[in-house]
Short mmCIF file of C-alpha atoms in Angstrom, two decimals:
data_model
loop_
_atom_site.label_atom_id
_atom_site.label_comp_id
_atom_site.label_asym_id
_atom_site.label_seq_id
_atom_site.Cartn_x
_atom_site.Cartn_y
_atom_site.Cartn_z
CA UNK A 213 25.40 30.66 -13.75
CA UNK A 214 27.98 28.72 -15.46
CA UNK A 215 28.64 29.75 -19.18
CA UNK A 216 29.05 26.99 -21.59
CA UNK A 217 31.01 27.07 -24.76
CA UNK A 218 29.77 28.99 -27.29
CA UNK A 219 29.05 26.40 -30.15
CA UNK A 220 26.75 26.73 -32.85
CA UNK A 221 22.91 26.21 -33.38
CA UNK A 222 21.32 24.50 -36.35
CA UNK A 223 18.24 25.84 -36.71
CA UNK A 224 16.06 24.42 -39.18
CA UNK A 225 12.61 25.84 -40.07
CA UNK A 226 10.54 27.91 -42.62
CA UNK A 227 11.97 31.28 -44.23
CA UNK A 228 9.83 34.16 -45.15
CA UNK A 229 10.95 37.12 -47.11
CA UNK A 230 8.84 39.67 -45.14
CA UNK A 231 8.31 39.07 -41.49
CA UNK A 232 9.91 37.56 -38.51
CA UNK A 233 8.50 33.91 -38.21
CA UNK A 234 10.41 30.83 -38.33
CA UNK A 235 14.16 30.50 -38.65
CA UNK A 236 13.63 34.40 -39.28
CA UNK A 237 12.76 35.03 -35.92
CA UNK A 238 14.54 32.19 -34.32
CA UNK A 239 18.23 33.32 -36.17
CA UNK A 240 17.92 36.90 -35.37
CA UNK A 241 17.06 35.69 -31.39
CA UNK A 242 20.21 33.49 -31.31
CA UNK A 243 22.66 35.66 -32.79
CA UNK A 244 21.38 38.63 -30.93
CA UNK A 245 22.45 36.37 -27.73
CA UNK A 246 25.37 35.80 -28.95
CA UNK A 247 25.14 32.26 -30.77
CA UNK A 248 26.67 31.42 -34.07
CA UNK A 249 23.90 29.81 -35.78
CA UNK A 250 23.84 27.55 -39.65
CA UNK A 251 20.49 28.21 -40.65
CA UNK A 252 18.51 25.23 -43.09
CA UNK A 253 14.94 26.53 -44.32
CA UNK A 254 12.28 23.85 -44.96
CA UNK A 255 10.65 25.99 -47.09
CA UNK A 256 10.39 29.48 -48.53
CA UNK A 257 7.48 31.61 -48.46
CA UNK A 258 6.97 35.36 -49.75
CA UNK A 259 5.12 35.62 -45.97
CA UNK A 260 3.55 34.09 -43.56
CA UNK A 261 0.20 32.22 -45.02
CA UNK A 262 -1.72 33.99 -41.90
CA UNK A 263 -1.65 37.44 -44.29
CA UNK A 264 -2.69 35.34 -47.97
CA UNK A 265 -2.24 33.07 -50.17
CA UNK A 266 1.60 33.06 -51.62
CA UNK A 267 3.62 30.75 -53.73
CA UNK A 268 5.65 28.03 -51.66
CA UNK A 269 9.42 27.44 -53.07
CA UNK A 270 9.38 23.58 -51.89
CA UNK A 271 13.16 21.42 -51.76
CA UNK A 272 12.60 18.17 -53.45
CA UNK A 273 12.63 15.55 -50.63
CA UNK A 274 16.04 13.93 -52.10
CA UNK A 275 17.89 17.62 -52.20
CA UNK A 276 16.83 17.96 -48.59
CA UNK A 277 18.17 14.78 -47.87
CA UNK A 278 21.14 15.41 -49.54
CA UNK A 279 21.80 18.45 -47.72
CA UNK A 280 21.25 16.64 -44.66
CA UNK A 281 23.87 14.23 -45.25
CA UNK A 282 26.16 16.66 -46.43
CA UNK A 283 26.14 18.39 -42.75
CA UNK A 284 26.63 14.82 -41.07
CA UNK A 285 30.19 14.66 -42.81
CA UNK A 286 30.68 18.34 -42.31
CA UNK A 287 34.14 18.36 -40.98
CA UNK A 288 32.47 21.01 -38.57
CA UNK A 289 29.40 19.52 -36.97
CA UNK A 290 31.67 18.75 -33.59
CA UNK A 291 31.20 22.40 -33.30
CA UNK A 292 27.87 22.05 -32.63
CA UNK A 293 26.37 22.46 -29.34
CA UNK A 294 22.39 22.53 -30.44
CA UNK A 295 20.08 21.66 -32.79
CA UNK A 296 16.51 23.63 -33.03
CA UNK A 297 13.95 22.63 -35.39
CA UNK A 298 10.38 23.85 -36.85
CA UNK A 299 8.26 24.21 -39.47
CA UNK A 300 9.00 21.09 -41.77
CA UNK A 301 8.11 21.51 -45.26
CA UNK A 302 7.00 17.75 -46.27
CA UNK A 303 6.61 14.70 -44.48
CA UNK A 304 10.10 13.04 -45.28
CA UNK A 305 11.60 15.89 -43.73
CA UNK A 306 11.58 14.83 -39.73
CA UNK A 307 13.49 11.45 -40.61
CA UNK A 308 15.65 14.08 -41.88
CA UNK A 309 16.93 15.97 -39.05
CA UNK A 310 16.42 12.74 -36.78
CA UNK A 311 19.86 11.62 -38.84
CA UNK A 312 21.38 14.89 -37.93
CA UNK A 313 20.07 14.98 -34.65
CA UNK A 314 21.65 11.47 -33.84
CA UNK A 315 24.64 12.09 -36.15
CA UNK A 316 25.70 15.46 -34.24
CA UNK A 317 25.43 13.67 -30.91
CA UNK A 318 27.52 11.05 -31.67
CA UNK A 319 30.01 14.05 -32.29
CA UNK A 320 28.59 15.93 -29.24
CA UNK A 321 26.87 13.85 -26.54
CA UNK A 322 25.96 16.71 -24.53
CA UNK A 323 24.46 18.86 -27.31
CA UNK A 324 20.70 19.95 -27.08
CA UNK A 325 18.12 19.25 -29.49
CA UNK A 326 14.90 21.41 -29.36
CA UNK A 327 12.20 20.14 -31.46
CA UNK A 328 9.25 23.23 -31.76
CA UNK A 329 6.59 21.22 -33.48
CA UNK A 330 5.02 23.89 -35.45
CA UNK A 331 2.02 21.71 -36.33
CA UNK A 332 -1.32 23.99 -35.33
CA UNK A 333 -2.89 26.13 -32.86
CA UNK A 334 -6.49 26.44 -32.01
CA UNK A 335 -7.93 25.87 -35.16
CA UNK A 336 -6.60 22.65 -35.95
CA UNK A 337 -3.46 21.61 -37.55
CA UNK A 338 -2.11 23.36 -40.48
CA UNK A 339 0.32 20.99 -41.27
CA UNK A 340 -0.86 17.56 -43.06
CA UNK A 341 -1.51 15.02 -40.74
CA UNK A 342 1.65 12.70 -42.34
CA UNK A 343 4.04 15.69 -41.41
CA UNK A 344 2.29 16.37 -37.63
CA UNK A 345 2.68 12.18 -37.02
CA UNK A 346 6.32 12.21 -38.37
CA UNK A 347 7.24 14.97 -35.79
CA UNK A 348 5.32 13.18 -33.00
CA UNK A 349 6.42 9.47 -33.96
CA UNK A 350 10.18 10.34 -35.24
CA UNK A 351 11.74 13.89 -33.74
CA UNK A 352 9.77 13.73 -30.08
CA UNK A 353 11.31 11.16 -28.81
CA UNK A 354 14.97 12.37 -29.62
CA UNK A 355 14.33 15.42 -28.00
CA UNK A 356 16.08 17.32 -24.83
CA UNK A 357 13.39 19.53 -24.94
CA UNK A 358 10.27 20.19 -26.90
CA UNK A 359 8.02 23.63 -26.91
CA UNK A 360 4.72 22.70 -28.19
CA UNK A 361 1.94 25.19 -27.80
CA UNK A 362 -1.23 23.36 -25.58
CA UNK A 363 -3.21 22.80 -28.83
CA UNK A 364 -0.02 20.97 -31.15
CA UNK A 365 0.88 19.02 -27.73
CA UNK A 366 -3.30 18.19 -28.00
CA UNK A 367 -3.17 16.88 -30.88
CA UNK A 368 -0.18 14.94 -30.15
CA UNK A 369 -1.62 13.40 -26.58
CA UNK A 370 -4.92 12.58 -28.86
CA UNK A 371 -7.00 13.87 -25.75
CA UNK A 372 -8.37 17.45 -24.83
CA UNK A 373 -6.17 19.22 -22.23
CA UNK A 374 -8.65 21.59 -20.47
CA UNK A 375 -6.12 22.18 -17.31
CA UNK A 376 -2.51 22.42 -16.66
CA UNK A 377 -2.64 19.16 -14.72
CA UNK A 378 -4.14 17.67 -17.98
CA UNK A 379 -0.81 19.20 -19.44
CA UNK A 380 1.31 17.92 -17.29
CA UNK A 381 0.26 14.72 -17.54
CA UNK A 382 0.32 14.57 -21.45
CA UNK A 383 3.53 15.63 -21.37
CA UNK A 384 4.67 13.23 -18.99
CA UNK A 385 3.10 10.87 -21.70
CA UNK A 386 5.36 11.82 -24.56
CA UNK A 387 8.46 11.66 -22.96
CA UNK A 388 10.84 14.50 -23.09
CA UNK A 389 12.68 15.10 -20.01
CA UNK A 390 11.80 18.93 -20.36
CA UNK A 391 8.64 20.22 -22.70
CA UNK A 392 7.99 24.27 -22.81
CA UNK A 393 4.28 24.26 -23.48
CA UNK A 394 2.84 27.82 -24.49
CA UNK A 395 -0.85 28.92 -24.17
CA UNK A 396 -1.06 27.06 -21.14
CA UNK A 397 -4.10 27.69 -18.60
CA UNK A 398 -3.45 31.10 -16.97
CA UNK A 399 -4.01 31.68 -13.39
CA UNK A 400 -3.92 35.44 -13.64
CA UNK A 401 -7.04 37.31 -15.15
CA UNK A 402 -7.00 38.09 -18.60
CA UNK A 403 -3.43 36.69 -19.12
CA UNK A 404 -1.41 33.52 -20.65
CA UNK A 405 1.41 31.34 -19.44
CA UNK A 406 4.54 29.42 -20.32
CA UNK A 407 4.62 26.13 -18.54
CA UNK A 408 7.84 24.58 -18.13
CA UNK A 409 7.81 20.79 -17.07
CA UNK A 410 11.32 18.97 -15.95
CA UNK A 411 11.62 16.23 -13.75
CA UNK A 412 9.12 16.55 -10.94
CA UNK A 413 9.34 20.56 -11.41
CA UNK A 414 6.33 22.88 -12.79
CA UNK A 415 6.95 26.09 -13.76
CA UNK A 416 4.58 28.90 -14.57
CA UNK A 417 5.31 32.07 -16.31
CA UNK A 418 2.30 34.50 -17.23
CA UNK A 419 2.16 37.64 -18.62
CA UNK A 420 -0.87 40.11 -19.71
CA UNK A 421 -2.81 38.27 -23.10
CA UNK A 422 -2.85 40.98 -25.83
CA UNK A 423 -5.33 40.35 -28.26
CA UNK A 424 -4.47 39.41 -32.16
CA UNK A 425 -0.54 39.15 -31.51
CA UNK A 426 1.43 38.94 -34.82
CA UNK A 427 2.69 35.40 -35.56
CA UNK A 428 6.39 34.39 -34.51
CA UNK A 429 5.97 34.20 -31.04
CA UNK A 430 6.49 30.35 -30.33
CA UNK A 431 9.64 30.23 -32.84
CA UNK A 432 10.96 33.28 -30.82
CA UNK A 433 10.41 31.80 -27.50
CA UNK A 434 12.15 28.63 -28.51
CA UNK A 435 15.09 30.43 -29.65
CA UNK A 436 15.30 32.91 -26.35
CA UNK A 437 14.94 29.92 -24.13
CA UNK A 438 17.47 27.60 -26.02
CA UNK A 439 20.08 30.58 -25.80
CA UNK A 440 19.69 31.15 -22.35
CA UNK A 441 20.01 27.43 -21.96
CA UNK A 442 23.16 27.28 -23.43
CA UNK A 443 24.67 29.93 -21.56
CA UNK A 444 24.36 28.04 -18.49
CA UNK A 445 21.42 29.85 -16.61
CA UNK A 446 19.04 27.85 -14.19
CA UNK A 447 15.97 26.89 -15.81
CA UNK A 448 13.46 29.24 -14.19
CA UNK A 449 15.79 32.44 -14.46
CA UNK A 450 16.14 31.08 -18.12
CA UNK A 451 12.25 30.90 -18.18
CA UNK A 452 11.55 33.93 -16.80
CA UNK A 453 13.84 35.86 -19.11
CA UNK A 454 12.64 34.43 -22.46
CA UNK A 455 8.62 34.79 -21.62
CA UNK A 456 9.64 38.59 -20.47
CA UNK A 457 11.57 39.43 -23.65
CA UNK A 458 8.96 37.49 -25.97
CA UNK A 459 6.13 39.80 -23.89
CA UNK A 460 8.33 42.96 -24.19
CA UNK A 461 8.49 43.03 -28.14
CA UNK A 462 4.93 41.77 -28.70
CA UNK A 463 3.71 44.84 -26.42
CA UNK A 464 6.43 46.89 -28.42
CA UNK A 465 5.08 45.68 -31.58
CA UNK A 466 1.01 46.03 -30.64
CA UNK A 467 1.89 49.65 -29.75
CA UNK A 468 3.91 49.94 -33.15
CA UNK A 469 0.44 48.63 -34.98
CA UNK A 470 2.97 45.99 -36.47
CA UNK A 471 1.97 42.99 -38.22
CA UNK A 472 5.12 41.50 -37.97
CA UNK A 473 7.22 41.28 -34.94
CA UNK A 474 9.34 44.14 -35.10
CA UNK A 475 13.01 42.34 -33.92
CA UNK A 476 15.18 45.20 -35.51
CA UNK A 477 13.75 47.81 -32.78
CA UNK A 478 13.77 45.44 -30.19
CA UNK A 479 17.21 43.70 -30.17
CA UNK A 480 17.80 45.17 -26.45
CA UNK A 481 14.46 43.13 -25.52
CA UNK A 482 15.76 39.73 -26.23
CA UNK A 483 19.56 40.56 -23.97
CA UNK A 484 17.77 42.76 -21.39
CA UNK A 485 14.09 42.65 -20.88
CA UNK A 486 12.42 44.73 -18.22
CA UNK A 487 8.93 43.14 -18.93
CA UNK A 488 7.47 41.80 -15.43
CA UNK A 489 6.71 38.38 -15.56
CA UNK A 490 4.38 36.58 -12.64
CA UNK A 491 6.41 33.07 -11.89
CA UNK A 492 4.44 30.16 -9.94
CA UNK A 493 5.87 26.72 -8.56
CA UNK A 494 2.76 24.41 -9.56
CA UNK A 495 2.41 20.94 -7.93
CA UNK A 496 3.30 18.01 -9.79
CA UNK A 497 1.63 14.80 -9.86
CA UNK A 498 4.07 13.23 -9.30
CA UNK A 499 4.89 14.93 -5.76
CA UNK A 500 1.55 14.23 -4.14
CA UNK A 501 1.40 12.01 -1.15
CA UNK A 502 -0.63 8.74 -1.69
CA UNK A 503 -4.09 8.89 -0.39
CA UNK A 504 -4.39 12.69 -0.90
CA UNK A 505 -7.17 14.61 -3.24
CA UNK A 506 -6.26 16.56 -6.17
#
């Protein structure tokens, strides 16, 4: 494992006051791992909408713009070695952080952008459509690595995705050279995976499903696998690690009765998780021999 330099993260994403969702979840993961991270909220909530209706603190699109800019000329953004981002609060946003995004790699060719498009889950999106296409149509395409769950990357492919080889091949579609997608089809019995696609390589990682899990768990996984990214680790340990720390503080947290992630008892989860984690090597597509059946 060769450790890389430890520059910082943007992280840019939604901020609640109670709970441990969005750049709540994904700043606590980072710096527990050992990243310096400058954290920009989209928005500010009292809590995540899942527990009621609240009152949303929006940033006028030209203020978030103007923030924006004001990081490009930052005298410090060469010290950045990734970008993560999330929840976006309005539409304009994405065009946004695609001028960081470009900006901070002109500074940094080698830095990593992550784009989680927090867009939906199995009940449709929850963002409006304008923000959802923005992600898709502006931030996709710039990124390293994106970490959709199987219903946002769905939506994005415009076509059901019933099977992991359906998921493979959407992602293949969209065009980052390495896509995380969560909820994929398990292979165990009563469980759920984490399927990383690079290259021609597959990845599986599944883990027991425990019902009504508190929200947080995709921005948390992001922010676990991006760390152990940047620290140099192969992507499957890297894999293997995040999806058993993720799995080790929501079984923490069920057993709590939490309704919130409970990061602050769990720190040791996220730098040394015991969870057991099945791994599989699926087969690519793109690996089968010509003339052979699925």
């Amino acid at each position: 494992m060769r450790e890389m330099n430890k520059g910082a993260v943007i992280v840019v994403s939604s901020h609640v006051v109670r709970g441990s969702v969005g750049n709540r979840a994904a700043v606590f993961a980072l710096e527990v791992l050992g990243r310096p991270v400058w954290a920009l909220p989209t928005i500010v909530l009292p809590w995540h909408p899942g527990h009621g209706p609240a009152t949303r603190l929006r940033f006028p699109d030209d203020d978030f713009d103007s923030v924006i800019d004001d990081l490009i000329r930052a005298p410090w953004l060469g010290e950045v070695s990734a970008i993560l981002s999330g929840y976006f609060g309005s539409a304009r946003q994405p065009a946004a952080v695609a001028r960081l995004v470009e900006a901070a790699k002109q500074k940094n060719p080698d830095l990593l952008y992550v784009c989680d498009p927090v867009i939906g889950d199995l009940g449709g999106l929850y963002v409006p459509v304008e923000t959802a296409t923005a992600i898709r149509e502006r931030l996709i395409p710039l990124a390293d690595l994106a970490t959709p769950n199987r219903y946002e990357l769905q939506w994005m492919a415009g076509r059901e995705l019933p099977s992991n080889q359906a998921i493979i091949e959407a992602a293949g579609d969209l065009g980052p050279k390495r896509m995380l997608v969560t909820s994929a089809v398990p292979m165990m019995a009563k469980g759920t995976g984490n399927l990383l696609l690079s290259g021609r390589s597959a990845l599986l990682a599944e883990h027991r499903l425990i019902d009504n899990p508190p929200n947080g768990l995709g921005d948390l996984l992001a922010a676990v696998f991006l760390a152990r990214l940047l620290e140099g680790m192969d992507e499957e340990k890297a894999l293997q690690l995040a999806t058993s720390s993720v799995f080790e503080i929501l079984m923490q947290t069920a057993k709590r009765g939490g309704d919130e992630l409970t990061l602050e008892s769990d720190a040791s989860s996220l730098s040394t998780p015991i969870a057991m984690v099945q791994m599989r090597r699926l087969l690519h597509p793109a690996l089968r021999r010509p003339g052979k059946g699925s």
